[in-house]
CSV table of C-alpha atoms in Angstrom, one decimal:
chain,number,residue,atom,x,y,z
B,1,MET,CA,-115.7,147.3,-18.9
B,2,PHE,CA,-113.0,144.7,-18.3
B,3,SER,CA,-110.8,143.6,-21.2
B,4,ARG,CA,-110.6,139.9,-21.8
B,5,ARG,CA,-107.1,139.8,-20.2
B,6,GLU,CA,-108.3,141.8,-17.2
B,7,PHE,CA,-111.3,139.5,-16.8
B,8,LEU,CA,-109.1,136.4,-17.0
B,9,ALA,CA,-106.6,137.8,-14.5
B,10,THR,CA,-109.4,138.8,-12.1
B,11,GLY,CA,-111.0,135.3,-12.4
B,12,ILE,CA,-107.8,133.5,-11.8
B,13,GLY,CA,-107.0,135.7,-8.8
B,14,ALA,CA,-110.4,135.0,-7.3
B,15,LEU,CA,-110.0,131.2,-7.8
B,16,SER,CA,-106.5,131.3,-6.3
B,17,PHE,CA,-107.8,133.2,-3.3
B,18,ALA,CA,-110.7,130.7,-2.9
B,19,PHE,CA,-108.3,127.8,-3.2
B,20,ALA,CA,-105.9,129.3,-0.7
B,21,THR,CA,-108.7,130.0,1.7
B,22,ARG,CA,-109.9,126.4,1.5
B,23,ILE,CA,-106.4,125.1,2.1
B,24,GLY,CA,-106.1,127.4,5.1
B,25,LEU,CA,-109.4,126.2,6.6
B,26,ALA,CA,-108.3,122.6,6.1
B,27,GLU,CA,-105.0,123.2,7.8
B,28,ASN,CA,-106.8,125.0,10.8
B,29,HIS,CA,-109.5,122.4,11.1
B,30,ARG,CA,-109.3,120.4,14.3
B,31,ARG,CA,-110.1,116.8,13.4
B,32,LEU,CA,-112.6,115.5,15.9
B,33,GLY,CA,-114.1,112.1,16.5
B,34,VAL,CA,-116.8,110.5,18.6
B,35,GLN,CA,-116.5,107.4,20.9
B,36,LEU,CA,-119.7,105.6,19.9
B,37,TYR,CA,-120.4,104.5,23.5
B,38,THR,CA,-122.0,108.0,23.8
B,39,VAL,CA,-124.8,106.9,21.5
B,40,ARG,CA,-124.9,103.2,22.4
B,41,LYS,CA,-128.7,103.0,22.8
B,42,GLN,CA,-129.3,104.7,19.5
B,43,ALA,CA,-126.6,102.7,17.8
B,44,GLU,CA,-128.3,99.4,18.8
B,45,SER,CA,-131.5,100.3,16.8
B,46,ASP,CA,-130.1,102.4,13.9
B,47,LEU,CA,-126.4,102.5,13.6
B,48,PRO,CA,-126.3,103.8,10.0
B,49,GLY,CA,-128.6,106.6,10.9
B,50,VAL,CA,-126.6,107.6,14.0
B,51,LEU,CA,-123.4,107.6,12.0
B,52,LYS,CA,-124.9,110.0,9.4
B,53,GLN,CA,-126.1,112.3,12.2
B,54,ILE,CA,-122.6,112.3,13.7
B,55,ARG,CA,-121.1,113.2,10.3
B,56,ALA,CA,-123.7,115.9,9.8
B,57,ILE,CA,-122.6,117.6,13.0
B,58,GLY,CA,-119.1,117.9,11.5
B,59,TYR,CA,-117.2,115.0,13.2
B,60,ASP,CA,-114.6,113.3,11.0
B,61,GLU,CA,-114.0,110.0,12.9
B,62,VAL,CA,-115.5,107.5,15.2
B,63,GLU,CA,-114.0,105.1,17.8
B,64,THR,CA,-115.9,101.9,18.1
B,65,TYR,CA,-116.8,99.9,21.2
B,66,TRP,CA,-117.9,96.3,22.0
B,67,ASN,CA,-121.6,96.4,21.2
B,68,VAL,CA,-121.2,97.4,17.6
B,69,TYR,CA,-119.1,94.3,17.0
B,70,SER,CA,-122.3,92.3,16.5
B,71,HIS,CA,-121.8,93.5,12.8
B,72,PRO,CA,-119.2,91.7,10.8
B,73,ALA,CA,-116.0,93.8,10.7
B,74,LYS,CA,-116.1,94.6,7.0
B,75,GLU,CA,-119.8,95.4,7.1
B,76,LEU,CA,-119.2,97.7,10.0
B,77,ARG,CA,-116.3,99.4,8.2
B,78,GLN,CA,-118.4,99.9,5.1
B,79,MET,CA,-121.2,101.4,7.2
B,80,ILE,CA,-118.8,103.9,8.7
B,81,THR,CA,-117.3,104.7,5.4
B,82,ASP,CA,-120.7,105.2,3.8
B,83,ALA,CA,-121.5,107.8,6.4
B,84,GLY,CA,-118.3,109.8,5.4
B,85,LEU,CA,-116.4,108.9,8.5
B,86,LYS,CA,-113.1,107.1,9.4
B,87,VAL,CA,-112.5,104.6,12.1
B,88,PRO,CA,-108.9,104.9,13.3
B,89,SER,CA,-109.5,103.3,16.7
B,90,GLY,CA,-111.6,100.7,18.5
B,91,HIS,CA,-112.1,99.6,22.1
B,92,PHE,CA,-111.8,95.9,22.8
B,93,ASP,CA,-112.4,94.4,26.2
B,94,TYR,CA,-109.5,92.9,28.2
B,95,PRO,CA,-111.0,89.3,28.5
B,96,GLY,CA,-110.1,87.4,25.4
B,97,LEU,CA,-108.6,90.4,23.7
B,98,PRO,CA,-106.1,88.4,21.5
B,99,GLY,CA,-109.0,86.6,19.9
B,100,LYS,CA,-110.4,90.0,18.7
B,101,LEU,CA,-107.4,91.2,16.8
B,102,ASP,CA,-108.4,89.6,13.5
B,103,TYR,CA,-111.7,91.5,13.8
B,104,ALA,CA,-109.8,94.7,14.5
B,105,ARG,CA,-107.6,94.2,11.5
B,106,ASP,CA,-110.6,93.6,9.2
B,107,LEU,CA,-112.3,96.6,10.7
B,108,GLY,CA,-109.2,98.6,9.6
B,109,VAL,CA,-108.4,100.4,12.9
B,110,GLU,CA,-104.9,101.6,13.5
B,111,TYR,CA,-105.3,101.5,17.3
B,112,VAL,CA,-106.6,98.6,19.4
B,113,ILE,CA,-107.5,100.1,22.8
B,114,CYS,CA,-108.2,98.2,26.0
B,115,PRO,CA,-110.8,100.3,27.8
B,116,MET,CA,-110.3,99.0,31.3
B,117,LEU,CA,-109.0,96.2,33.5
B,118,PRO,CA,-111.2,93.5,35.1
B,119,GLU,CA,-112.1,94.4,38.6
B,120,ASP,CA,-110.0,91.7,40.2
B,121,MET,CA,-106.8,93.2,38.7
B,122,ARG,CA,-107.4,96.8,40.0
B,123,ASP,CA,-106.6,96.3,43.7
B,124,SER,CA,-102.9,95.5,43.7
B,125,VAL,CA,-99.6,96.4,42.1
B,126,ASP,CA,-99.4,92.7,41.0
B,127,GLY,CA,-102.7,93.0,39.1
B,128,PHE,CA,-101.4,96.0,37.2
B,129,ALA,CA,-98.0,94.3,36.6
B,130,ARG,CA,-99.8,91.2,35.2
B,131,ALA,CA,-101.8,93.5,32.9
B,132,ALA,CA,-98.7,95.2,31.7
B,133,ASP,CA,-97.1,91.9,30.8
B,134,ASN,CA,-100.1,91.0,28.7
B,135,PHE,CA,-100.1,94.5,27.1
B,136,ASN,CA,-96.6,94.0,25.9
B,137,LYS,CA,-97.5,90.6,24.3
B,138,TRP,CA,-100.6,92.1,22.7
B,139,GLY,CA,-98.7,95.1,21.6
B,140,GLU,CA,-96.2,92.9,19.8
B,141,ARG,CA,-99.0,91.0,18.2
B,142,CYS,CA,-100.7,94.2,17.1
B,143,ARG,CA,-97.4,95.5,15.6
B,144,SER,CA,-97.0,92.3,13.6
B,145,MET,CA,-100.5,92.9,12.2
B,146,GLY,CA,-99.9,96.6,11.3
B,147,MET,CA,-101.8,98.0,14.3
B,148,ARG,CA,-100.8,99.7,17.6
B,149,PHE,CA,-102.0,98.7,21.1
B,150,GLY,CA,-103.0,101.1,23.8
B,151,PHE,CA,-104.8,101.4,27.2
B,152,HIS,CA,-107.6,103.9,28.1
B,153,ASN,CA,-107.5,105.1,31.7
B,154,HIS,CA,-110.3,105.7,34.2
B,155,ASN,CA,-109.6,107.0,37.8
B,156,TYR,CA,-108.9,103.7,39.6
B,157,GLU,CA,-105.4,103.5,38.1
B,158,PHE,CA,-104.3,106.5,40.3
B,159,ARG,CA,-105.1,104.8,43.6
B,160,HIS,CA,-101.9,104.6,45.7
B,161,PHE,CA,-100.2,101.4,46.7
B,162,GLY,CA,-97.5,102.7,49.0
B,163,GLU,CA,-95.4,105.1,46.9
B,164,THR,CA,-96.7,104.0,43.5
B,165,THR,CA,-100.0,103.8,41.6
B,166,GLY,CA,-101.5,101.4,39.2
B,167,PHE,CA,-100.9,103.9,36.3
B,168,ASP,CA,-97.2,104.2,37.3
B,169,THR,CA,-96.9,100.5,37.3
B,170,LEU,CA,-98.4,100.2,33.8
B,171,VAL,CA,-96.1,102.9,32.5
B,172,ALA,CA,-93.0,101.4,34.1
B,173,HIS,CA,-93.7,97.8,33.0
B,174,THR,CA,-94.8,98.4,29.4
B,175,ASP,CA,-92.5,98.9,26.4
B,176,PRO,CA,-93.1,102.3,24.8
B,177,LYS,CA,-92.5,100.8,21.4
B,178,LEU,CA,-95.5,98.4,22.0
B,179,VAL,CA,-97.9,100.1,24.3
B,180,CYS,CA,-99.3,103.6,24.2
B,181,PHE,CA,-102.1,105.4,26.2
B,182,GLU,CA,-105.4,107.0,25.4
B,183,MET,CA,-105.9,109.7,28.0
B,184,ASP,CA,-109.4,110.3,29.2
B,185,CYS,CA,-109.4,113.9,30.3
B,186,TYR,CA,-112.5,113.5,32.5
B,187,TRP,CA,-111.2,110.5,34.5
B,188,ILE,CA,-107.7,112.0,34.8
B,189,THR,CA,-109.3,115.1,36.4
B,190,GLN,CA,-111.7,113.1,38.5
B,191,ALA,CA,-108.7,111.2,39.8
B,192,GLY,CA,-107.2,114.5,41.0
B,193,GLN,CA,-104.6,114.7,38.2
B,194,ASP,CA,-104.0,117.4,35.6
B,195,PRO,CA,-104.3,116.5,31.9
B,196,VAL,CA,-101.8,119.2,30.9
B,197,THR,CA,-99.2,117.9,33.4
B,198,MET,CA,-99.8,114.3,32.2
B,199,LEU,CA,-99.2,115.3,28.6
B,200,GLY,CA,-96.0,117.1,29.6
B,201,LYS,CA,-94.8,114.2,31.7
B,202,PHE,CA,-95.6,111.2,29.4
B,203,GLY,CA,-95.2,112.9,26.0
B,204,LYS,CA,-95.4,110.6,23.0
B,205,ARG,CA,-96.7,107.7,25.1
B,206,ILE,CA,-100.1,109.4,25.0
B,207,ARG,CA,-101.3,109.2,21.4
B,208,LEU,CA,-105.1,109.7,21.7
B,209,LEU,CA,-107.4,111.8,23.9
B,210,HIS,CA,-111.0,111.4,25.1
B,211,LEU,CA,-112.6,114.9,25.5
B,212,LYS,CA,-115.2,114.6,28.2
B,213,ASP,CA,-116.1,117.4,30.6
B,214,ARG,CA,-116.8,117.5,34.4
B,215,LYS,CA,-119.4,119.4,36.3
B,216,PRO,CA,-117.8,121.7,39.0
B,217,GLY,CA,-118.0,121.4,42.7
B,218,PHE,CA,-117.4,117.6,43.2
B,219,PRO,CA,-114.4,116.1,45.0
B,220,PRO,CA,-111.9,113.9,43.2
B,221,SER,CA,-111.8,110.1,43.7
B,222,GLN,CA,-109.9,107.1,42.7
B,223,GLN,CA,-112.9,104.7,43.0
B,224,LEU,CA,-114.8,103.8,39.8
B,225,ASN,CA,-118.5,104.0,40.9
B,226,PRO,CA,-121.6,106.2,40.3
B,227,ALA,CA,-120.4,108.7,42.9
B,228,ALA,CA,-117.5,109.6,40.5
B,229,GLU,CA,-119.8,110.4,37.5
B,230,HIS,CA,-120.3,114.1,37.0
B,231,PHE,CA,-120.4,114.3,33.2
B,232,THR,CA,-121.4,117.2,31.0
B,233,GLU,CA,-120.8,118.4,27.4
B,234,VAL,CA,-117.3,119.5,26.5
B,235,GLY,CA,-117.0,123.2,27.2
B,236,ASN,CA,-119.9,123.3,29.6
B,237,GLY,CA,-117.9,122.1,32.6
B,238,SER,CA,-114.9,122.9,34.7
B,239,ILE,CA,-112.0,121.4,32.6
B,240,GLY,CA,-109.7,123.9,30.9
B,241,TRP,CA,-109.8,122.8,27.3
B,242,LYS,CA,-107.7,125.5,25.7
B,243,LYS,CA,-104.6,124.5,27.6
B,244,ILE,CA,-105.2,120.8,27.1
B,245,LEU,CA,-105.7,121.2,23.3
B,246,ASP,CA,-102.6,123.4,23.1
B,247,ALA,CA,-100.6,120.8,25.0
B,248,ALA,CA,-102.1,118.0,22.8
B,249,LYS,CA,-101.1,119.8,19.6
B,250,LYS,CA,-97.5,120.3,21.0
B,251,SER,CA,-97.4,116.6,21.8
B,252,GLY,CA,-98.6,115.6,18.4
B,253,ILE,CA,-101.7,113.8,19.7
B,254,GLU,CA,-103.2,112.0,16.7
B,255,HIS,CA,-106.9,111.6,17.6
B,256,LEU,CA,-109.4,113.4,19.7
B,257,PHE,CA,-112.7,111.6,20.6
B,258,VAL,CA,-115.6,113.4,22.3
B,259,GLU,CA,-117.4,111.1,24.7
B,260,GLN,CA,-120.1,111.5,27.3
B,261,ASP,CA,-121.0,108.4,29.3
B,262,GLN,CA,-124.4,109.9,30.5
B,263,THR,CA,-126.3,112.8,29.1
B,264,GLU,CA,-129.2,114.9,30.4
B,265,ARG,CA,-130.5,115.5,26.9
B,266,PRO,CA,-130.5,113.4,23.7
B,267,PRO,CA,-126.9,112.1,23.2
B,268,VAL,CA,-126.7,113.5,19.6
B,269,GLU,CA,-127.7,116.9,20.9
B,270,SER,CA,-125.0,116.7,23.5
B,271,LEU,CA,-122.5,115.7,20.8
B,272,ARG,CA,-123.6,118.8,18.8
B,273,ILE,CA,-123.0,121.1,21.8
B,274,SER,CA,-119.6,119.6,22.5
B,275,TYR,CA,-118.6,120.0,18.8
B,276,LYS,CA,-119.7,123.6,18.7
B,277,ASN,CA,-117.8,124.4,21.9
B,278,VAL,CA,-114.6,122.7,20.8
B,279,GLU,CA,-114.7,124.3,17.4
B,280,ALA,CA,-115.1,127.7,19.0
B,281,LEU,CA,-111.7,127.3,20.7
B,282,PRO,CA,-108.7,128.7,18.8
B,283,SER,CA,-106.8,125.9,17.1
């Protein structure tokens, strides 16, 4: 039989151990988000239901995209919050982007991300330089509104124009204090680049990652077309995620969003597989 003192000591010890264990799990938990473009068709018919499914898998955050902006910003934010999720970042198309910043502020995002350039700006250094000038202006505006501006890459930015590339031009012509980058690991790899090398080279300029895997056996390319699309669930493809996530942690990457542009199974099932595979990696 335990004495009262022994019982209390044992109980307090057990509670302390349980609390410490929970703290340890929280510290080791890798915060993951979903780019909602993955579930775009489902989101059009039942966005609240899709958000709840995403949270039930274990994801902590979502990154919004243009089609869900049919909802008023505060309504959309409440919908996301009600599902138990956060919304630190949103994609806003290049055309007319300054006019969308009030919406972004009301939505409550920290990062306003331009997902791609218009086609007529992708074929010359001048096109990328003009985009960079606008990025600096938009970055200044975002900063004044309490947000940060960034650009999300595909593969076309790595086409060479003489000795430079579109991506090099964007980096060289944008102010690091005003413009950051969201690195899409699939498109970096598809372009023939290495995500780990990119993280080492550009350091704090890359603040967010898209986790998206690539089927093996296909050649790299710098043209954005269907022939460049070889998507699969994170952890089911050829990209080395352990090294990428280690490098991301070292660089202080703030947000990781799983995305899959096309799926061969229901998108929520693909998100579940990706989550399970990422969570299985040592953090």
